[in-house]
Coordinates of C-alpha atoms in Angstrom, one line a residue:
Chain A
X1 CA 108.2 169.8 92.0
X2 CA 108.6 169.6 95.7
X3 CA 110.8 172.2 97.3
X4 CA 114.4 171.0 97.5
X5 CA 117.4 173.2 98.6
X6 CA 120.6 172.4 96.7
X7 CA 124.1 173.1 98.0
X8 CA 127.4 172.7 96.2
X9 CA 130.8 172.6 97.9
X10 CA 134.0 173.4 96.1
X11 CA 137.4 172.4 97.6
X12 CA 140.6 170.7 96.9
X13 CA 141.3 167.0 97.7
X14 CA 142.1 166.8 101.4
X15 CA 140.1 169.8 102.6
X16 CA 137.1 167.7 103.4
X17 CA 134.5 168.6 100.8
X18 CA 133.1 165.0 100.8
X19 CA 133.1 164.8 104.6
X20 CA 131.4 168.2 104.8
X21 CA 128.6 167.1 102.4
X22 CA 128.0 163.9 104.5
X23 CA 128.1 165.8 107.8
X24 CA 125.6 168.4 106.4
X25 CA 123.3 165.6 105.2
X26 CA 123.4 164.1 108.7
X27 CA 122.7 167.4 110.4
X28 CA 119.7 167.9 108.2
X29 CA 118.4 164.4 109.1
X30 CA 118.8 165.3 112.8
X31 CA 116.5 168.3 112.2
X32 CA 113.9 165.9 110.9
X33 CA 114.5 166.7 107.2
X34 CA 115.2 164.6 104.2
X35 CA 118.7 165.0 102.8
X36 CA 121.3 163.7 100.4
X37 CA 125.1 164.2 100.5
X38 CA 127.4 163.1 97.7
X39 CA 130.7 163.9 96.1
X40 CA 131.9 164.0 92.6
X41 CA 133.9 160.9 91.8
X42 CA 136.7 161.5 89.3
X43 CA 140.5 161.5 89.6
X44 CA 140.6 162.5 93.3
X45 CA 144.1 163.5 94.3
X46 CA 145.3 165.6 97.2
X47 CA 145.0 169.2 96.0
X48 CA 142.9 168.6 92.9
X49 CA 139.6 170.5 92.6
X50 CA 136.8 168.4 94.1
X51 CA 133.1 169.0 94.7
X52 CA 130.5 167.9 97.2
X53 CA 126.7 168.2 96.9
X54 CA 123.7 168.3 99.2
X55 CA 120.0 168.3 98.8
X56 CA 117.7 169.1 101.7
X57 CA 113.9 169.1 101.9
X58 CA 111.0 168.7 104.2
X59 CA 109.8 165.9 101.9
X60 CA 111.2 162.7 100.4
X61 CA 113.9 163.4 97.8
X62 CA 113.5 161.3 94.7
X63 CA 115.9 163.0 92.4
X64 CA 119.4 161.5 92.0
X65 CA 120.7 163.5 89.1
X66 CA 123.6 165.9 89.5
X67 CA 123.1 169.4 90.9
X68 CA 123.6 172.1 88.3
X69 CA 121.7 175.1 89.8
X70 CA 122.5 175.3 93.5
X71 CA 120.9 177.6 96.0
X72 CA 124.1 177.8 98.0
X73 CA 127.7 177.5 97.0
X74 CA 130.5 177.0 99.6
X75 CA 134.1 177.6 98.5
X76 CA 136.7 176.0 100.8
X77 CA 139.7 177.4 98.9
X78 CA 139.8 180.8 97.2
X79 CA 142.7 179.7 94.9
X80 CA 140.0 177.8 93.0
X81 CA 138.5 181.1 91.9
X82 CA 139.3 181.8 88.3
X83 CA 140.1 178.1 87.7
X84 CA 136.8 176.6 88.5
X85 CA 133.5 178.3 87.8
X86 CA 132.4 178.1 91.4
X87 CA 129.3 180.2 91.0
X88 CA 128.2 178.5 87.8
X89 CA 124.4 178.0 87.8
X90 CA 124.0 179.7 91.2
X91 CA 120.4 180.8 91.5
X92 CA 119.5 184.5 91.3
X93 CA 118.5 184.6 94.9
X94 CA 121.4 182.2 95.9
X95 CA 124.1 182.6 98.4
X96 CA 127.9 182.2 98.0
X97 CA 130.2 181.6 101.0
X98 CA 133.9 181.8 100.5
X99 CA 136.8 180.8 102.8
X100 CA 139.2 183.7 102.2
X101 CA 141.1 186.6 103.8
X102 CA 139.4 189.0 101.4
X103 CA 136.4 191.1 102.5
X104 CA 133.1 190.5 100.7
X105 CA 133.4 193.5 98.4
X106 CA 136.9 192.4 97.1
X107 CA 135.7 188.8 96.7
X108 CA 132.7 190.0 94.8
X109 CA 134.8 191.7 92.2
X110 CA 137.2 188.7 92.1
X111 CA 134.2 186.4 91.4
X112 CA 132.6 189.0 89.0
X113 CA 129.4 188.1 90.9
X114 CA 126.3 190.1 90.2
X115 CA 123.4 190.1 92.6
X116 CA 123.1 187.1 94.9
X117 CA 124.4 187.3 98.5
X118 CA 128.1 186.9 99.2
X119 CA 129.7 186.0 102.5
X120 CA 133.4 185.6 103.4
X121 CA 135.2 184.1 106.4
X122 CA 138.8 183.3 107.1
X123 CA 138.1 179.6 107.9
X124 CA 141.7 178.5 107.3
X125 CA 143.1 180.8 109.9
X126 CA 140.3 179.8 112.3
X127 CA 141.1 176.1 111.7
X128 CA 144.8 176.7 112.2
X129 CA 144.1 178.6 115.5
X130 CA 141.6 176.2 116.9
X131 CA 142.4 172.8 115.4
X132 CA 146.0 173.2 114.5
X133 CA 145.5 172.0 111.0
X134 CA 144.4 174.0 107.8
X135 CA 141.2 172.0 107.3
X136 CA 138.4 174.6 106.9
X137 CA 135.4 172.4 106.3
X138 CA 133.9 172.4 109.8
X139 CA 134.4 176.1 110.3
X140 CA 132.4 176.7 107.1
X141 CA 129.4 175.0 108.8
X142 CA 129.4 178.0 111.3
X143 CA 129.5 180.4 108.4
X144 CA 126.7 178.5 106.6
X145 CA 124.5 178.5 109.6
X146 CA 124.8 182.2 110.1
X147 CA 124.6 183.2 106.4
X148 CA 121.7 180.9 105.4
X149 CA 119.9 179.6 108.4
X150 CA 119.7 176.3 106.6
X151 CA 120.8 174.6 109.8
X152 CA 120.7 175.6 113.5
X153 CA 124.1 176.3 115.0
X154 CA 123.3 174.0 117.9
X155 CA 122.5 171.0 115.6
X156 CA 125.9 171.4 114.0
X157 CA 127.6 171.6 117.4
X158 CA 125.8 168.5 118.7
X159 CA 126.5 166.5 115.5
X160 CA 130.2 167.3 115.5
X161 CA 130.4 166.5 119.2
X162 CA 128.7 163.2 118.7
X163 CA 130.5 162.1 115.5
X164 CA 133.9 163.5 116.1
X165 CA 134.1 162.2 119.6
X166 CA 133.7 158.6 118.3
X167 CA 136.2 159.1 115.5
X168 CA 138.8 161.5 116.7
X169 CA 138.2 161.9 120.5
X170 CA 136.7 164.6 122.7
X171 CA 139.5 167.1 122.3
X172 CA 139.4 167.2 118.5
X173 CA 135.6 167.4 118.7
X174 CA 135.7 170.4 120.9
X175 CA 138.4 172.1 118.8
X176 CA 136.1 171.8 115.8
X177 CA 133.1 173.1 117.7
X178 CA 135.2 176.2 118.7
X179 CA 136.0 176.7 115.0
X180 CA 132.3 176.4 114.1
X181 CA 131.3 179.0 116.7
X182 CA 134.1 181.4 115.7
X183 CA 133.2 181.3 112.0
X184 CA 129.6 181.8 113.0
X185 CA 130.5 185.1 114.7
X186 CA 133.2 186.2 112.3
X187 CA 131.5 185.6 108.9
X188 CA 130.9 188.9 107.0
X189 CA 128.3 189.4 104.3
X190 CA 126.8 191.8 101.8
Chain B
X1 CA 112.6 151.4 113.3
X2 CA 115.5 153.8 113.2
X3 CA 116.2 156.7 110.8
X4 CA 119.9 157.0 109.8
X5 CA 122.0 158.6 107.1
X6 CA 123.6 155.9 105.0
X7 CA 125.2 155.5 101.6
X8 CA 123.8 152.7 99.5
X9 CA 126.9 150.7 100.3
X10 CA 126.4 151.3 104.0
X11 CA 122.8 150.4 103.8
X12 CA 123.5 147.0 102.3
X13 CA 126.3 146.4 104.9
X14 CA 123.7 147.2 107.6
X15 CA 121.3 144.6 106.1
X16 CA 124.1 142.1 106.0
X17 CA 125.0 142.9 109.6
X18 CA 121.4 142.1 110.6
X19 CA 121.3 139.0 108.5
X20 CA 124.6 137.8 110.0
X21 CA 125.2 135.2 107.3
X22 CA 127.3 132.1 108.0
X23 CA 129.7 132.8 105.2
X24 CA 130.7 135.8 103.0
X25 CA 133.4 135.4 100.4
X26 CA 134.3 138.5 98.4
X27 CA 136.9 140.4 96.6
X28 CA 137.0 144.2 96.5
X29 CA 136.1 146.2 93.4
X30 CA 135.0 149.8 92.9
X31 CA 132.3 150.9 93.6
X32 CA 131.5 147.9 95.9
X33 CA 134.7 148.2 97.9
X34 CA 133.2 150.3 100.8
X35 CA 130.4 147.9 101.2
X36 CA 132.8 145.0 101.9
X37 CA 135.1 147.3 104.0
X38 CA 132.2 148.1 106.2
X39 CA 131.1 144.5 106.5
X40 CA 134.7 143.4 107.2
X41 CA 134.7 145.8 110.1
X42 CA 131.7 144.1 111.6
X43 CA 133.5 140.8 111.3
X44 CA 136.7 142.2 112.9
X45 CA 134.8 143.8 115.7
X46 CA 132.9 140.6 116.4
X47 CA 129.6 142.3 115.7
X48 CA 128.7 139.4 113.3
X49 CA 129.7 135.7 113.6
X50 CA 130.2 135.4 109.8
X51 CA 133.2 133.5 108.4
X52 CA 134.7 136.0 106.0
X53 CA 136.7 134.3 103.2
X54 CA 139.1 136.8 101.6
X55 CA 139.9 135.3 98.2
X56 CA 142.2 136.3 95.4
X57 CA 139.5 136.9 92.7
X58 CA 135.8 137.0 92.1
X59 CA 135.9 133.7 90.4
X60 CA 137.2 132.3 93.7
X61 CA 134.7 134.4 95.6
X62 CA 131.7 132.8 93.9
X63 CA 133.3 129.4 94.0
X64 CA 133.7 129.7 97.7
X65 CA 130.1 130.9 98.0
X66 CA 128.9 127.8 96.0
X67 CA 130.9 125.5 98.2
X68 CA 129.7 127.1 101.5
X69 CA 126.1 127.1 100.2
X70 CA 126.3 123.4 99.3
X71 CA 127.5 122.8 102.8
X72 CA 124.2 124.2 104.1
X73 CA 125.4 127.7 105.0
X74 CA 123.6 131.0 104.5
X75 CA 125.9 132.8 102.1
X76 CA 126.2 136.4 100.9
X77 CA 128.6 138.4 98.7
X78 CA 128.9 141.6 96.7
X79 CA 130.6 142.7 93.5
X80 CA 130.6 145.1 90.5
X81 CA 131.2 145.1 86.8
X82 CA 134.4 143.2 85.8
X83 CA 134.2 141.4 89.1
X84 CA 130.8 140.0 88.1
X85 CA 132.2 139.2 84.7
X86 CA 135.0 137.2 86.2
X87 CA 132.3 135.2 88.2
X88 CA 130.5 134.3 85.0
X89 CA 131.1 130.6 85.0
X90 CA 130.3 130.2 88.7
X91 CA 127.1 132.3 88.4
X92 CA 125.5 129.5 86.3
X93 CA 126.8 126.8 88.6
X94 CA 125.4 128.6 91.7
X95 CA 122.0 128.7 90.0
X96 CA 122.0 125.2 88.7
X97 CA 123.2 123.8 92.1
X98 CA 120.1 125.7 93.5
X99 CA 122.4 127.7 95.9
X100 CA 120.3 130.4 97.6
X101 CA 123.2 132.9 97.6
X102 CA 122.4 136.6 98.0
X103 CA 124.7 138.9 96.1
X104 CA 124.7 142.7 95.9
X105 CA 125.7 144.0 92.5
X106 CA 126.7 147.7 92.7
X107 CA 126.1 148.4 89.0
X108 CA 129.1 149.7 87.1
X109 CA 129.9 149.8 83.4
X110 CA 131.8 146.8 82.0
X111 CA 135.2 147.6 80.5
X112 CA 136.2 148.7 78.0
X113 CA 137.0 151.4 77.8
X114 CA 137.7 151.3 81.5
X115 CA 135.0 153.1 83.4
X116 CA 134.1 153.0 87.1
X117 CA 130.7 154.7 86.9
X118 CA 127.2 153.4 86.7
X119 CA 125.4 151.5 84.0
X120 CA 123.6 148.2 84.1
X121 CA 125.7 146.3 81.6
X122 CA 127.2 144.1 84.3
X123 CA 124.0 142.6 85.8
X124 CA 122.1 142.7 82.6
X125 CA 124.8 140.7 81.0
X126 CA 124.1 138.0 83.6
X127 CA 120.4 138.0 83.0
X128 CA 120.3 134.5 81.6
X129 CA 122.5 132.9 84.4
X130 CA 119.5 131.8 86.3
X131 CA 119.5 134.3 89.1
X132 CA 116.6 136.3 90.4
X133 CA 117.2 140.1 89.8
X134 CA 115.9 142.8 92.1
X135 CA 116.7 146.4 91.1
X136 CA 116.8 149.2 93.7
X137 CA 116.0 152.8 93.2
X138 CA 117.8 154.2 96.2
X139 CA 119.7 153.3 99.4
X140 CA 116.4 152.5 101.2
X141 CA 115.4 149.9 98.6
X142 CA 118.9 148.5 98.5
X143 CA 118.5 147.8 102.2
X144 CA 114.9 146.5 101.9
X145 CA 115.7 144.3 98.9
X146 CA 118.7 142.7 100.6
X147 CA 116.6 141.5 103.5
X148 CA 113.8 140.2 101.2
X149 CA 116.3 138.5 98.9
X150 CA 117.4 136.2 101.7
X151 CA 113.8 135.0 102.2
X152 CA 113.2 134.7 98.4
X153 CA 116.4 132.8 97.7
X154 CA 115.9 130.3 100.6
X155 CA 112.2 129.7 100.0
X156 CA 111.9 125.9 99.4
X157 CA 109.8 126.4 96.3
X158 CA 112.6 128.6 94.8
X159 CA 116.0 127.7 96.1
X160 CA 117.8 130.0 93.7
X161 CA 120.4 132.8 94.0
X162 CA 119.3 136.4 94.1
X163 CA 121.1 139.4 92.8
X164 CA 120.2 142.8 94.4
X165 CA 121.4 145.7 92.4
X166 CA 122.0 149.4 93.2
X167 CA 123.4 152.1 91.0
X168 CA 127.2 152.6 91.4
X169 CA 128.2 155.9 92.9
X170 CA 124.8 157.5 92.3
X171 CA 123.4 155.4 95.1
X172 CA 126.3 153.4 96.5
X173 CA 128.2 156.6 97.4
X174 CA 125.3 159.0 98.2
X175 CA 124.4 159.4 101.9
X176 CA 120.7 159.7 102.3
X177 CA 117.9 159.0 104.8
X178 CA 117.3 155.3 105.3
X179 CA 114.8 153.7 107.7
X180 CA 116.2 150.5 109.1
X181 CA 114.4 147.9 111.1
X182 CA 115.4 147.1 114.6
X183 CA 117.9 144.2 114.7
X184 CA 115.4 141.8 116.3
X185 CA 112.7 142.7 113.7
X186 CA 115.1 142.1 110.8
X187 CA 116.5 138.9 112.3
X188 CA 113.0 137.6 113.0
X189 CA 112.0 138.5 109.4
X190 CA 114.8 136.6 107.7
X191 CA 114.6 133.7 110.3
X192 CA 116.9 130.7 110.5
X193 CA 118.1 128.9 107.4
X194 CA 117.3 125.2 107.3
X195 CA 118.5 123.9 104.0
X196 CA 116.7 120.9 102.5
X197 CA 119.9 119.4 101.4
X198 CA 123.4 119.8 102.8
X199 CA 126.7 118.2 101.9
X200 CA 127.5 118.1 105.6
X201 CA 124.4 116.1 106.4
X202 CA 126.1 112.7 106.4
X203 CA 122.8 110.9 107.4
X204 CA 121.3 112.0 104.1
X205 CA 124.1 112.0 101.6
X206 CA 123.5 113.9 98.3
X207 CA 125.6 114.7 95.3
X208 CA 125.8 118.3 94.0
X209 CA 127.2 119.4 90.7
X210 CA 127.8 116.0 89.1
X211 CA 128.2 115.1 85.4
X212 CA 124.8 115.3 83.8
X213 CA 124.6 114.4 80.2
X214 CA 121.7 114.1 77.6
X215 CA 120.0 111.7 80.0
X216 CA 119.0 114.2 82.7
X217 CA 120.6 117.6 82.1
X218 CA 117.4 118.9 80.4
X219 CA 115.2 117.7 83.2
X220 CA 117.4 119.5 85.7
X221 CA 117.2 122.7 83.6
X222 CA 113.4 122.3 83.5
X223 CA 113.3 122.1 87.3
X224 CA 115.4 125.2 87.4
X225 CA 112.9 127.0 85.2
X226 CA 110.2 125.9 87.6
X227 CA 112.1 127.3 90.6
X228 CA 112.2 130.6 88.8
X229 CA 108.5 130.4 87.9
X230 CA 107.7 129.7 91.6
X231 CA 109.7 132.8 92.5
X232 CA 106.8 134.8 91.0
X233 CA 104.4 134.2 93.9
X234 CA 107.2 134.0 96.5
X235 CA 108.5 137.5 95.6
X236 CA 105.0 138.9 96.0
X237 CA 104.2 137.2 99.3
X238 CA 107.5 138.2 100.8
X239 CA 107.0 141.8 99.5
X240 CA 103.7 141.9 101.3
X241 CA 105.0 140.4 104.5
X242 CA 107.9 142.9 104.4
X243 CA 105.4 145.7 103.8
X244 CA 103.4 144.8 106.9
X245 CA 106.6 144.9 108.9
X246 CA 108.2 148.1 107.5
X247 CA 105.3 150.1 106.0
X248 CA 107.0 149.8 102.6
X249 CA 105.2 147.5 100.3
X250 CA 107.1 145.7 97.5
X251 CA 105.8 144.1 94.3
X252 CA 107.1 143.4 90.8
X253 CA 107.0 147.1 90.0
X254 CA 105.7 150.4 91.3
X255 CA 103.2 152.2 89.1
X256 CA 103.2 156.0 89.6
X257 CA 100.3 158.1 88.4
X258 CA 99.3 155.5 85.9
X259 CA 95.6 155.5 86.6
X260 CA 94.5 157.6 83.7
X261 CA 97.9 158.0 82.0
X262 CA 98.1 158.2 78.2
X263 CA 101.9 158.3 78.0
X264 CA 104.4 156.5 80.2
X265 CA 108.0 155.5 80.8
X266 CA 109.2 152.1 82.0
X267 CA 112.5 152.4 83.8
X268 CA 114.6 150.9 86.7
X269 CA 117.3 152.0 89.1
X270 CA 118.1 155.5 90.3
X271 CA 116.8 157.3 87.1
X272 CA 113.3 156.5 88.2
X273 CA 113.5 159.1 91.0
X274 CA 114.3 161.8 88.4
X275 CA 111.5 160.5 86.1
X276 CA 109.0 160.7 89.0
X277 CA 109.8 164.4 89.4
X278 CA 109.3 164.9 85.6
X279 CA 105.9 163.2 85.9
X280 CA 104.8 165.5 88.7
X281 CA 105.8 168.6 86.6
X282 CA 104.1 167.4 83.5
X283 CA 101.0 166.4 85.5
X284 CA 100.9 170.0 86.9
X285 CA 100.9 171.1 83.2
X286 CA 97.8 168.9 82.6
X287 CA 99.6 166.1 80.7
X288 CA 98.3 162.6 81.4
X289 CA 101.6 160.9 82.1
X290 CA 102.8 158.1 84.3
X291 CA 105.8 156.0 85.2
X292 CA 106.4 152.3 85.7
X293 CA 109.3 151.4 87.9
X294 CA 110.4 147.8 87.4
X295 CA 111.8 146.2 90.5
X296 CA 111.9 142.5 89.5
X297 CA 113.6 141.9 86.2
X298 CA 114.0 138.1 86.7
X299 CA 111.5 136.5 86.8
X300 CA 110.1 139.1 84.4
X301 CA 106.4 140.0 85.3
X302 CA 105.2 140.0 81.7
X303 CA 101.4 139.5 82.3
X304 CA 101.1 142.2 85.0
X305 CA 103.2 144.7 83.1
X306 CA 101.1 144.4 80.0
X307 CA 97.9 145.1 81.9
X308 CA 99.3 148.4 83.1
X309 CA 100.5 149.4 79.7
X310 CA 97.3 148.5 77.9
X311 CA 95.5 151.8 78.3
X312 CA 98.3 154.0 77.0
X313 CA 98.7 155.8 73.7
X314 CA 102.5 155.4 73.6
X315 CA 105.3 154.5 75.9
X316 CA 109.1 154.5 76.2
X317 CA 111.4 151.9 77.7
X318 CA 114.6 153.1 79.3
X319 CA 117.7 150.9 79.2
X320 CA 120.9 151.7 81.0
X321 CA 122.7 149.0 79.0
X322 CA 123.2 148.2 75.4
X323 CA 122.7 144.9 73.6
X324 CA 124.8 145.2 70.5
X325 CA 123.1 144.2 67.3
X326 CA 119.8 143.6 69.0
X327 CA 116.7 145.6 68.5
X328 CA 116.8 147.4 71.8
X329 CA 118.2 146.9 75.3
X330 CA 117.3 144.1 77.6
X331 CA 114.3 145.8 79.3
X332 CA 112.9 146.9 76.0
X333 CA 113.2 143.5 74.5
X334 CA 111.3 142.0 77.4
X335 CA 108.6 144.6 77.6
X336 CA 108.0 144.7 73.8
X337 CA 108.0 140.9 73.6
X338 CA 105.5 140.7 76.5
X339 CA 103.1 143.0 74.5
X340 CA 103.1 140.9 71.4
X341 CA 99.7 139.3 70.8
X342 CA 98.1 141.1 73.7
X343 CA 96.1 143.6 71.6
X344 CA 98.3 146.6 72.2
X345 CA 98.5 148.6 69.1
X346 CA 100.6 151.5 70.2
X347 CA 104.1 153.0 69.5
X348 CA 106.8 151.6 71.8
X349 CA 110.2 153.2 71.7
X350 CA 113.6 152.3 73.4
X351 CA 115.9 154.9 74.9
X352 CA 119.4 153.8 75.9
X353 CA 120.8 156.2 78.4
X354 CA 123.5 156.8 81.1
X355 CA 126.1 154.4 79.8
X356 CA 129.4 154.7 81.8
X357 CA 127.7 157.1 84.2
X358 CA 126.6 159.7 81.7
X359 CA 124.3 162.1 83.6
X360 CA 120.5 161.8 83.0
X361 CA 118.9 165.0 83.8
X362 CA 115.4 166.3 84.3
X363 CA 115.5 167.8 80.8
X364 CA 116.6 164.5 79.3
X365 CA 113.6 162.7 80.7
X366 CA 111.3 165.6 79.8
X367 CA 112.4 165.2 76.2
X368 CA 111.5 161.5 76.3
X369 CA 108.0 162.4 77.3
X370 CA 107.8 165.1 74.6
X371 CA 108.9 162.6 72.0
X372 CA 106.4 159.9 73.0
X373 CA 103.7 162.5 73.0
X374 CA 104.5 163.1 69.3
X375 CA 104.5 159.4 68.7
X376 CA 101.1 159.1 70.3
X377 CA 99.7 161.7 67.9
X378 CA 101.3 160.2 64.8
X379 CA 100.6 156.7 66.0
X380 CA 104.1 155.7 64.7
X381 CA 107.2 154.5 66.6
X382 CA 110.6 155.2 65.2
X383 CA 112.3 152.4 63.5
X384 CA 115.5 152.7 65.6
X385 CA 116.8 152.8 69.1
X386 CA 117.2 156.3 70.6
X387 CA 120.3 157.2 72.5
X388 CA 119.7 159.9 75.2
X389 CA 122.3 162.7 75.7
X390 CA 125.1 161.3 73.6
X391 CA 127.3 163.1 71.0
X392 CA 126.5 161.8 67.6

């Protein structure tokens, strides 16, 4: 099969997991790749566990079945850990990125994660500081770019500026860009 | 040509924006809701000139569509599942009045139990209503089929309504890469609509939908059959014309790695993409397998499909809907019946899959190929329908 990179987002309703998967798919298109972004549709309520998914490839993506063995897992809310199997199916050489105040070593033991690469970043604090709201999804793009190199930081910045300017205005767009850049420099890995 | 990230719903809304139909009458239902929301924004923002009729039910939506179409308008709408079921009576009337309405059906399981996820029970249930049915594998095809549907429906040899389907959530809510035509290209392709008959053409008065008893009802039905038969060549011609414009050719079906295949699967909708991946994997393992993706379900391309299946040793037909008490789902019944008397002595098996949005994975489809391989060597098909990935 053709090489396809799979990403799974875990969050709670309201934290922007769906929006993140759509934005990521659009960033990948901007880089000339093929991509998909889709959420789980179930009983979406504010605060309920939700998931978002991405596929990215240099070739056309035909497959539309669910993602069960992602290359990258992004956790928007560390209170999900222990309740949702966030690293379930994560590939042996996969990457897990968690929004948390914990350092990577502590998070690794909380996740009981063997092998694989683990990154942490306090995206909620960054979002509160820069955007004034505890919505960590955009900051996690900065962490993703640094940890995985899947996307270029500048593509993310450009897409957020373009799309957020239209929807939320220039000020909100720039606040989100700052959050992305901060998470890019603050993410820690092991 | 532009490359954009669109969900299936957005892709159809984009096609509708480019078509800029005279009238759209619709009622919201999951998973079609976002499609109509998007189109309603185009209307509110003055991007299209469409008269959007917001009705109180799908029965009224299709009734308004029939009325507007009879008045000579270009008409489009969209629905899903129970919404389509509520239109039932009017679906037949739209077809028998020869109204070239284009309707997107975002496939969703019919209740009950209540379920919002994908299967094809809604549009398959309407397969005898007299509509042309085009199935889409992904957002790209949902867009492409919508533009072509306008031309097919309005072709003077056809003059029938067309249903374009896409899989609910799996396609309707997945954002993916879609190539869209420039507005001028799309508008030029669909062209202007000049109806042969119009209730508003007072110089040439006509009657539509009158009482029609044993004296002429049958003849009118016979003409309706002819319109559907004529659609066979029209679908192909327009598919070619659209191919020249977009670089994406369309026919009754797409055959994938069928040249020297011994085993094959016939499927439609989004599961085809997964099956294509399975075919690639099995080919790498040296298996001679292929895939036939059906695009046009009505009119059913029986002769052409048989020619493709003739060289096989066994094949499976996948149905994402059930026909209770029948020997197999709607696609199976058509395909198997088409093979009768054509000299195909080979095992044919039906798999019903994905009801109510049940996942269909790579492994599921691999298993289908494994099982038909066994049937090919034994020369025997099972006597029953197979249900894929269900608890028994």
